mmCIF file of C-alpha atoms in Angstrom:
data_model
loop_
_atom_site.group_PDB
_atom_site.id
_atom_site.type_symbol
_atom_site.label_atom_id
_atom_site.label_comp_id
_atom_site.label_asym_id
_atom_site.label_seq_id
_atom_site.Cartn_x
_atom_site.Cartn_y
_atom_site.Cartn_z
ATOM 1 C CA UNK A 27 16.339 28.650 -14.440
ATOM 2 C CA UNK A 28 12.597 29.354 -14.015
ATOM 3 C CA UNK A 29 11.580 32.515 -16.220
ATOM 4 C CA UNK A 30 8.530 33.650 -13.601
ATOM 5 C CA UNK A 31 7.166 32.564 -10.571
ATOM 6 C CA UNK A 32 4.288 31.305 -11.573
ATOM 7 C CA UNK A 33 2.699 29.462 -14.825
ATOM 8 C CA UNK A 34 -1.330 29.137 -15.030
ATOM 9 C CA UNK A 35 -2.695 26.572 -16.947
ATOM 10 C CA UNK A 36 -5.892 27.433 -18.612
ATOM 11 C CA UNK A 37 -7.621 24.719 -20.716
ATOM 12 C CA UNK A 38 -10.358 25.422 -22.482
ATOM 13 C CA UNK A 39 -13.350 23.287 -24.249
ATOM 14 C CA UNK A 40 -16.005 25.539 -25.258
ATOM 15 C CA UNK A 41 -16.115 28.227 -23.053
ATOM 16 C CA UNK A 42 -17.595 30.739 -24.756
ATOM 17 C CA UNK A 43 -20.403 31.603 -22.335
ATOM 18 C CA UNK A 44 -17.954 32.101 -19.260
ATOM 19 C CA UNK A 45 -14.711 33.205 -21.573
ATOM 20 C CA UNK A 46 -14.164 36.590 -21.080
ATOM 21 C CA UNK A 47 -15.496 37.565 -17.894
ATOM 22 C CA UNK A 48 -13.088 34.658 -16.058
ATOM 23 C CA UNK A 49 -10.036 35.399 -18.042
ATOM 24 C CA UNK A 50 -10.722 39.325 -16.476
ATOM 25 C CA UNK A 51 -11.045 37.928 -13.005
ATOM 26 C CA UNK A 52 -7.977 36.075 -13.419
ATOM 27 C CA UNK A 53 -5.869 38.589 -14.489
ATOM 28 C CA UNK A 54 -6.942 40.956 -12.224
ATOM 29 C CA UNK A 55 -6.255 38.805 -9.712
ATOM 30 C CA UNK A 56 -2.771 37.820 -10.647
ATOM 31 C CA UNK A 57 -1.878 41.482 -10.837
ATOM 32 C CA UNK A 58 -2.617 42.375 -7.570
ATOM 33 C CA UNK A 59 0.367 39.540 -6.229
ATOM 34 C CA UNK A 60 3.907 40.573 -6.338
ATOM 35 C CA UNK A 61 4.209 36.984 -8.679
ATOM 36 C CA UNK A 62 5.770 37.204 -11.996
ATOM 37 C CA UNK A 63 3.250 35.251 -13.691
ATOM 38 C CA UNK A 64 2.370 33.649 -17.107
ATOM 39 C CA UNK A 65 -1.050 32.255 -18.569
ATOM 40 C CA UNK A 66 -1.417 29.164 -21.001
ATOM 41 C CA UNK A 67 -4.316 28.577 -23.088
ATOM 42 C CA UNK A 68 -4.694 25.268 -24.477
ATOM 43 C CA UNK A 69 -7.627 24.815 -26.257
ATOM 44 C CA UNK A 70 -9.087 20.756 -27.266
ATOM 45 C CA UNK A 71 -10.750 21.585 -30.486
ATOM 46 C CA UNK A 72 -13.376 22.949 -29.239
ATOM 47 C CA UNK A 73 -16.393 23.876 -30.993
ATOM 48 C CA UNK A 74 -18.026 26.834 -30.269
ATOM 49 C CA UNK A 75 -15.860 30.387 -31.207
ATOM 50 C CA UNK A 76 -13.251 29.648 -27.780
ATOM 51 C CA UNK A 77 -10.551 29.684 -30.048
ATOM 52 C CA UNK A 78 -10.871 32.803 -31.815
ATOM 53 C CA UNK A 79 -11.949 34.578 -27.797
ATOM 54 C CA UNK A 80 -8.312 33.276 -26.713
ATOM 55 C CA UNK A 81 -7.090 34.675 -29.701
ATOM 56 C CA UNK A 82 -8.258 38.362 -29.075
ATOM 57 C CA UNK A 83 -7.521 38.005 -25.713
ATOM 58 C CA UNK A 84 -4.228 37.213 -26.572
ATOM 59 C CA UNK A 85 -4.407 40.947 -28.964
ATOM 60 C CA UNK A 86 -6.245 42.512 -25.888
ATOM 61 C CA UNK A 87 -3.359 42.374 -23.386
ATOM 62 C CA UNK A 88 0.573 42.310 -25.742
ATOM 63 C CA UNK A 89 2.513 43.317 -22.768
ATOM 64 C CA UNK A 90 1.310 40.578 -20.901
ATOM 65 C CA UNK A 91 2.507 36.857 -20.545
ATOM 66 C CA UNK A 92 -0.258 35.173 -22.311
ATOM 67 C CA UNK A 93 -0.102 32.601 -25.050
ATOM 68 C CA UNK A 94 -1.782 29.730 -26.870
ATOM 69 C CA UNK A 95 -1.702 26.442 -28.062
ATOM 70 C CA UNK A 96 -4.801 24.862 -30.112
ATOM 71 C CA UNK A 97 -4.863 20.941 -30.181
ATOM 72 C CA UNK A 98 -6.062 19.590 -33.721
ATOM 73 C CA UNK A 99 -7.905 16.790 -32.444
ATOM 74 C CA UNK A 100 -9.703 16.559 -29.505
ATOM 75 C CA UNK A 101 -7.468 14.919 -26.765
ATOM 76 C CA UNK A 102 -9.214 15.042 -23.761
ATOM 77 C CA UNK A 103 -9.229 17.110 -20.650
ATOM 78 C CA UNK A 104 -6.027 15.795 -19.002
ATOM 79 C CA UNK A 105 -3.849 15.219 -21.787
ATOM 80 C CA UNK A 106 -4.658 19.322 -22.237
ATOM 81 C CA UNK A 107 -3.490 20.143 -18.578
ATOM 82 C CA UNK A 108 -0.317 18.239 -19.313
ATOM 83 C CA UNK A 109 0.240 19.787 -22.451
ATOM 84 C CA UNK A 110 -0.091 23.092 -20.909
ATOM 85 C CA UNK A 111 2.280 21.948 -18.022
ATOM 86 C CA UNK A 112 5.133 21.218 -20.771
ATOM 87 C CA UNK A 113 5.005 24.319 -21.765
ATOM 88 C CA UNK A 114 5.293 26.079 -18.552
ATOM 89 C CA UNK A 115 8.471 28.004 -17.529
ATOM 90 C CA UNK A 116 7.148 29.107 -13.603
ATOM 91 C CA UNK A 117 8.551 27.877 -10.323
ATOM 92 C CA UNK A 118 5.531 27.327 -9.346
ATOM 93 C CA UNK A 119 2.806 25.476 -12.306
ATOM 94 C CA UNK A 120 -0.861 25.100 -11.475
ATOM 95 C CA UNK A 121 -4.168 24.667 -13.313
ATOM 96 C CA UNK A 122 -7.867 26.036 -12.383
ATOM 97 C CA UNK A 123 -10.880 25.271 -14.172
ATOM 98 C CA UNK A 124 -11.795 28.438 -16.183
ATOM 99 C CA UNK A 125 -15.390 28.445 -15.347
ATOM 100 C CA UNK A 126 -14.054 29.940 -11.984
ATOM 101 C CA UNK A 127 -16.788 27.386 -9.963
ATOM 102 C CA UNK A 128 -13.976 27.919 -7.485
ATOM 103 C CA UNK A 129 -13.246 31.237 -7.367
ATOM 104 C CA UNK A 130 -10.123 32.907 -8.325
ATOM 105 C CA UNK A 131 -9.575 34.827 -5.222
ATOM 106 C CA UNK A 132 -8.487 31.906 -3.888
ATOM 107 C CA UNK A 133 -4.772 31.787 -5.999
ATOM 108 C CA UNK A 134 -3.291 33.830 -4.040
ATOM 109 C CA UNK A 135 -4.049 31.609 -0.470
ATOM 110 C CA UNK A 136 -2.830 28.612 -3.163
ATOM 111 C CA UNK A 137 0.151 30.138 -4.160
ATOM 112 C CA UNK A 138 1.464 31.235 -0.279
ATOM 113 C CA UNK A 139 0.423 28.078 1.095
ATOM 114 C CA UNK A 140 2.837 26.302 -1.945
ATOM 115 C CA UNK A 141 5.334 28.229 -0.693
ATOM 116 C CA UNK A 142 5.691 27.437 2.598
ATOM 117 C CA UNK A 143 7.361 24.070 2.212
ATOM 118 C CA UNK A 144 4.745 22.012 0.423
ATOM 119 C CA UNK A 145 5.183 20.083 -3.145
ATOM 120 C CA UNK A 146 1.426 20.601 -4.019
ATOM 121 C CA UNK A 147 -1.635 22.210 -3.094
ATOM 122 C CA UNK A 148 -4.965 20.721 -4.343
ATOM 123 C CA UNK A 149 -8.881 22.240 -3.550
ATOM 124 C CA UNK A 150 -10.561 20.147 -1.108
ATOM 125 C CA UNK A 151 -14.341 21.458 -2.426
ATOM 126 C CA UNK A 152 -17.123 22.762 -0.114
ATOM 127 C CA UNK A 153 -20.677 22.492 -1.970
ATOM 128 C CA UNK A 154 -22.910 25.126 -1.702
ATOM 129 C CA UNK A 155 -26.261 23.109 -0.759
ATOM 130 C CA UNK A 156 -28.345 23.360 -3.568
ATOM 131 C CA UNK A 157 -30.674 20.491 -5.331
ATOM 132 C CA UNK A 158 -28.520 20.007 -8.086
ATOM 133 C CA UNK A 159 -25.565 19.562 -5.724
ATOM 134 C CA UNK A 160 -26.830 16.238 -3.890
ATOM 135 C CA UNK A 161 -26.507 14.331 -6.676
ATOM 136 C CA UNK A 162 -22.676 15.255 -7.050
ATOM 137 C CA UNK A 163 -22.361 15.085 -3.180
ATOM 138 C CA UNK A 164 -23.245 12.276 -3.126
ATOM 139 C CA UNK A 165 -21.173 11.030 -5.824
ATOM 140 C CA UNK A 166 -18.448 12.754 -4.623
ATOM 141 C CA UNK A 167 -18.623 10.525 -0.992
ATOM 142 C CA UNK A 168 -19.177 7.610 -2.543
ATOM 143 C CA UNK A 169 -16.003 7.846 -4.735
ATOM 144 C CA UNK A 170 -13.816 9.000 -1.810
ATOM 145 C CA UNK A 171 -14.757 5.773 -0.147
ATOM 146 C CA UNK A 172 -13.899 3.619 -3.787
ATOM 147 C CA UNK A 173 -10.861 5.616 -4.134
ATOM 148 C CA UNK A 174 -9.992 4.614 -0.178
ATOM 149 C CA UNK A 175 -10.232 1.094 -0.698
ATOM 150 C CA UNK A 176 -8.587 0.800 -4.468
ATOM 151 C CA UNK A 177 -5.600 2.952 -4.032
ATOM 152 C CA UNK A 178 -5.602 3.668 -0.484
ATOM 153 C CA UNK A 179 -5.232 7.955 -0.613
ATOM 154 C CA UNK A 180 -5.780 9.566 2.061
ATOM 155 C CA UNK A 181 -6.966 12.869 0.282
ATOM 156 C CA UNK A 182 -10.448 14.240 0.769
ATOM 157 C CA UNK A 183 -10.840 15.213 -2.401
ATOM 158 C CA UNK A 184 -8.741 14.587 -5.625
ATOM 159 C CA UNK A 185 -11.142 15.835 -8.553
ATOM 160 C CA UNK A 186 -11.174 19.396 -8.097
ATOM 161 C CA UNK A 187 -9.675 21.368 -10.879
ATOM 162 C CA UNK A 188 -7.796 23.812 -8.799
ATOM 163 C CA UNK A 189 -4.019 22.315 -8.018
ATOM 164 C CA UNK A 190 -0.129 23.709 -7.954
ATOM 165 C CA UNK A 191 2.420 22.094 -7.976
ATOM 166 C CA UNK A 192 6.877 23.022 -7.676
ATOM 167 C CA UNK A 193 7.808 22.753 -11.184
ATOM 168 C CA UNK A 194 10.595 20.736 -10.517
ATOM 169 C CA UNK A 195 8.472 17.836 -8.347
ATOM 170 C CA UNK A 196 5.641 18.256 -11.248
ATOM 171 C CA UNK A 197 8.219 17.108 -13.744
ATOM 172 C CA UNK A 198 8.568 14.029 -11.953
ATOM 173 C CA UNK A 199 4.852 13.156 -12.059
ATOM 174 C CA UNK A 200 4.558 13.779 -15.908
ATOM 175 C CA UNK A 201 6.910 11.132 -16.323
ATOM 176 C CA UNK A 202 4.560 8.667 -14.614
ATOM 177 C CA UNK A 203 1.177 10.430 -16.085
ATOM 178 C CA UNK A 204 -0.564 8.148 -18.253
ATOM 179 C CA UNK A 205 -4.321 9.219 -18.533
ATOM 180 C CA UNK A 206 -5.293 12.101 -21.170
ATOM 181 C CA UNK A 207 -9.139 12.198 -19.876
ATOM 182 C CA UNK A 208 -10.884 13.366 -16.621
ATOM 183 C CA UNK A 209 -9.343 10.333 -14.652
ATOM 184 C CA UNK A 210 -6.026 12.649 -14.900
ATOM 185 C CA UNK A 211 -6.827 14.499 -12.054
ATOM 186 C CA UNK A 212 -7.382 10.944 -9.576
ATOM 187 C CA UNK A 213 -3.693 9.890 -10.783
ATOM 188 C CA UNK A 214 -1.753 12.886 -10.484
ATOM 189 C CA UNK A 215 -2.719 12.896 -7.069
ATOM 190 C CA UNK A 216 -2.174 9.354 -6.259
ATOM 191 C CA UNK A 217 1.109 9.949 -8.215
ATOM 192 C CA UNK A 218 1.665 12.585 -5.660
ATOM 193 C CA UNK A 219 0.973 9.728 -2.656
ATOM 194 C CA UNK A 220 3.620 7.309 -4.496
ATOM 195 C CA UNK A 221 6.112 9.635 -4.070
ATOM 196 C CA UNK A 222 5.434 10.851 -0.818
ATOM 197 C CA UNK A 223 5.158 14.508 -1.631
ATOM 198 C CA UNK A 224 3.819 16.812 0.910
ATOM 199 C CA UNK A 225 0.322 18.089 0.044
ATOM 200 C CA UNK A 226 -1.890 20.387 1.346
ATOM 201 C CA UNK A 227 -5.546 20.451 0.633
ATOM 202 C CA UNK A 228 -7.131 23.743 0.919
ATOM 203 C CA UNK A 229 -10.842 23.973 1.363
ATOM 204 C CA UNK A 230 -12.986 25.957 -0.869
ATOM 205 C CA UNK A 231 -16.572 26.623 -1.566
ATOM 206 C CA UNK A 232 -17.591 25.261 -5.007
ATOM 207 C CA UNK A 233 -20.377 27.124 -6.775
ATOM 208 C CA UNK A 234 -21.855 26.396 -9.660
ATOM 209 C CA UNK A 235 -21.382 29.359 -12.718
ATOM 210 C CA UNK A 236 -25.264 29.263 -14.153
ATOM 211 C CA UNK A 237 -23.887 30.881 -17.118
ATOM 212 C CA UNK A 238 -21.581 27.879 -17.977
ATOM 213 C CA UNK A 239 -23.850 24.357 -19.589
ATOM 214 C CA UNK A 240 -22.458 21.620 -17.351
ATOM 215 C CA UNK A 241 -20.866 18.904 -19.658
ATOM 216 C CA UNK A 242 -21.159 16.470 -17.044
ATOM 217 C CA UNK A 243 -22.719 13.521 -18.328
ATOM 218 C CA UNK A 244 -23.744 11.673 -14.755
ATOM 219 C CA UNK A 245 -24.030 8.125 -15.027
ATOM 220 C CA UNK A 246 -21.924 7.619 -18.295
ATOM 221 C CA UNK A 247 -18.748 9.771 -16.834
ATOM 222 C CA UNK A 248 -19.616 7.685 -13.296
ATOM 223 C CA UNK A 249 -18.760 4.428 -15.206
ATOM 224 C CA UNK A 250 -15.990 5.705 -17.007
ATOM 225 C CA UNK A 251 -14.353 7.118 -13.639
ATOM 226 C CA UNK A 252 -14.696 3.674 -12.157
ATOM 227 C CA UNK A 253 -13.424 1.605 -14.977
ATOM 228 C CA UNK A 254 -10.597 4.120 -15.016
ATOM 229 C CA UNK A 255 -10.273 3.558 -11.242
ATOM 230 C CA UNK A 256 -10.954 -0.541 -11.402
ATOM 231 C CA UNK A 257 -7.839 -1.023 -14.004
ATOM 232 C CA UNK A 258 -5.351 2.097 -12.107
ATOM 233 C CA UNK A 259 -5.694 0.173 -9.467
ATOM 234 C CA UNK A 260 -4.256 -3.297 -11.015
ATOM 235 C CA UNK A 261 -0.639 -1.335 -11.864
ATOM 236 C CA UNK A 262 -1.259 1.264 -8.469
ATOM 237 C CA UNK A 263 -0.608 -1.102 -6.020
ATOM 238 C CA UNK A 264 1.467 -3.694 -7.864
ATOM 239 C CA UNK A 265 4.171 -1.324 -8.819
#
């Protein structure tokens, strides 16, 4: 039996600059649902003072559902959502980047829309048009169109770090999940595809936080993603 209707995964890689102020937002926003909701930290090691932030934060609010779990190692981005997912008890499990680049005002929209006889909702991202943005447009275009012909998806957009998920169809996909790095987020929702859940994209304006420092590396993380994408593919379509 699920103990609240909702889990939030939160994971966290030095996020000291934006910290605080999101984790506010967040809650504030969760209280205003009628949800009974829960928050995960997971934290990869990182290596700025994030650690000890969640761990006031965690002091700051007792009577709420908030806890953490700090990896020793670093482990990568997606082997932190998943961690954080294992540990959820909520009907309904999702994750959101913390650096709120899409806002949190949206959860609510994301948690209805769940609930209305979908298996997942993802963020379909609308860029606000700034110079900085082209380059990731652009990127972003070109690797719907890779992502087309390798693995066939028909989803707009399957990097954004705003998705939820039923619990009990999420389980299923964790069984399959193989990728602990960025790449998680292209095969959870080609995992989704393979087992022909429903899903919903909801679009969403993405704007860059100038207090966060991108760790986007562009043309390293580029050929990483398509590696990643090159040798899914091979086991994708053969299974």
């Amino acid at each position: 039996m699920d103990k609240y209707d909702v889990s939030l995964i939160l994971a966290c890689y030095n996020e000291s600059e934006i910290f605080n102020d999101s984790v506010k937002r967040i809650i504030s926003t969760l209280d205003k649902t009628d949800y009974t909701w829960e928050i995960i930290f997971v934290d990869d090691k990182s290596q700025d003072n994030t650690q000890e932030l969640i761990k006031k934060t965690l002091k700051k609010y007792p009577r709420l559902n908030l806890s953490a779990y700090f990896h020793a190692t670093n482990q990568g981005r997606g082997q932190t959502v998943i961690d954080g997912f294992k540990k959820a008890q909520g009907k309904l499990v999702g994750y959101i980047d913390i650096d709120l680049e899409i806002g949190e005002w949206y959860l609510p929209k994301f948690l209805e829309t769940i609930e209305q006889g979908v298996d997942v909702v993802s963020a379909m991202r609308i860029y606000d048009f700034q110079l900085w943005s082209l380059i990731r447009w652009l990127g972003s275009k070109g690797y719907v169109l890779l992502r087309k012909i390798f693995l066939g998806l028909p989803y707009q957009d399957t990097e954004g770090g705003y998705k939820f998920f039923k619990r009990d169809k999420l389980l299923l996909l964790l069984r399959q999940a193989k990728h602990k790095g960025w790449f998680f987020d292209t095969e959870i929702m080609a995992l989704c595809f393979k087992n022909r859940l429903k899903v919903v994209e909801i679009p969403t304006a993405f704007v860059r936080n100038p207090r966060k420092t991108s760790t986007v590396k562009i043309l390293p993380d580029t050929i990483k993603y398509l590696k990643n994408l090159l040798q899914f593919s091979r086991t994708f379509n053969h299974d």
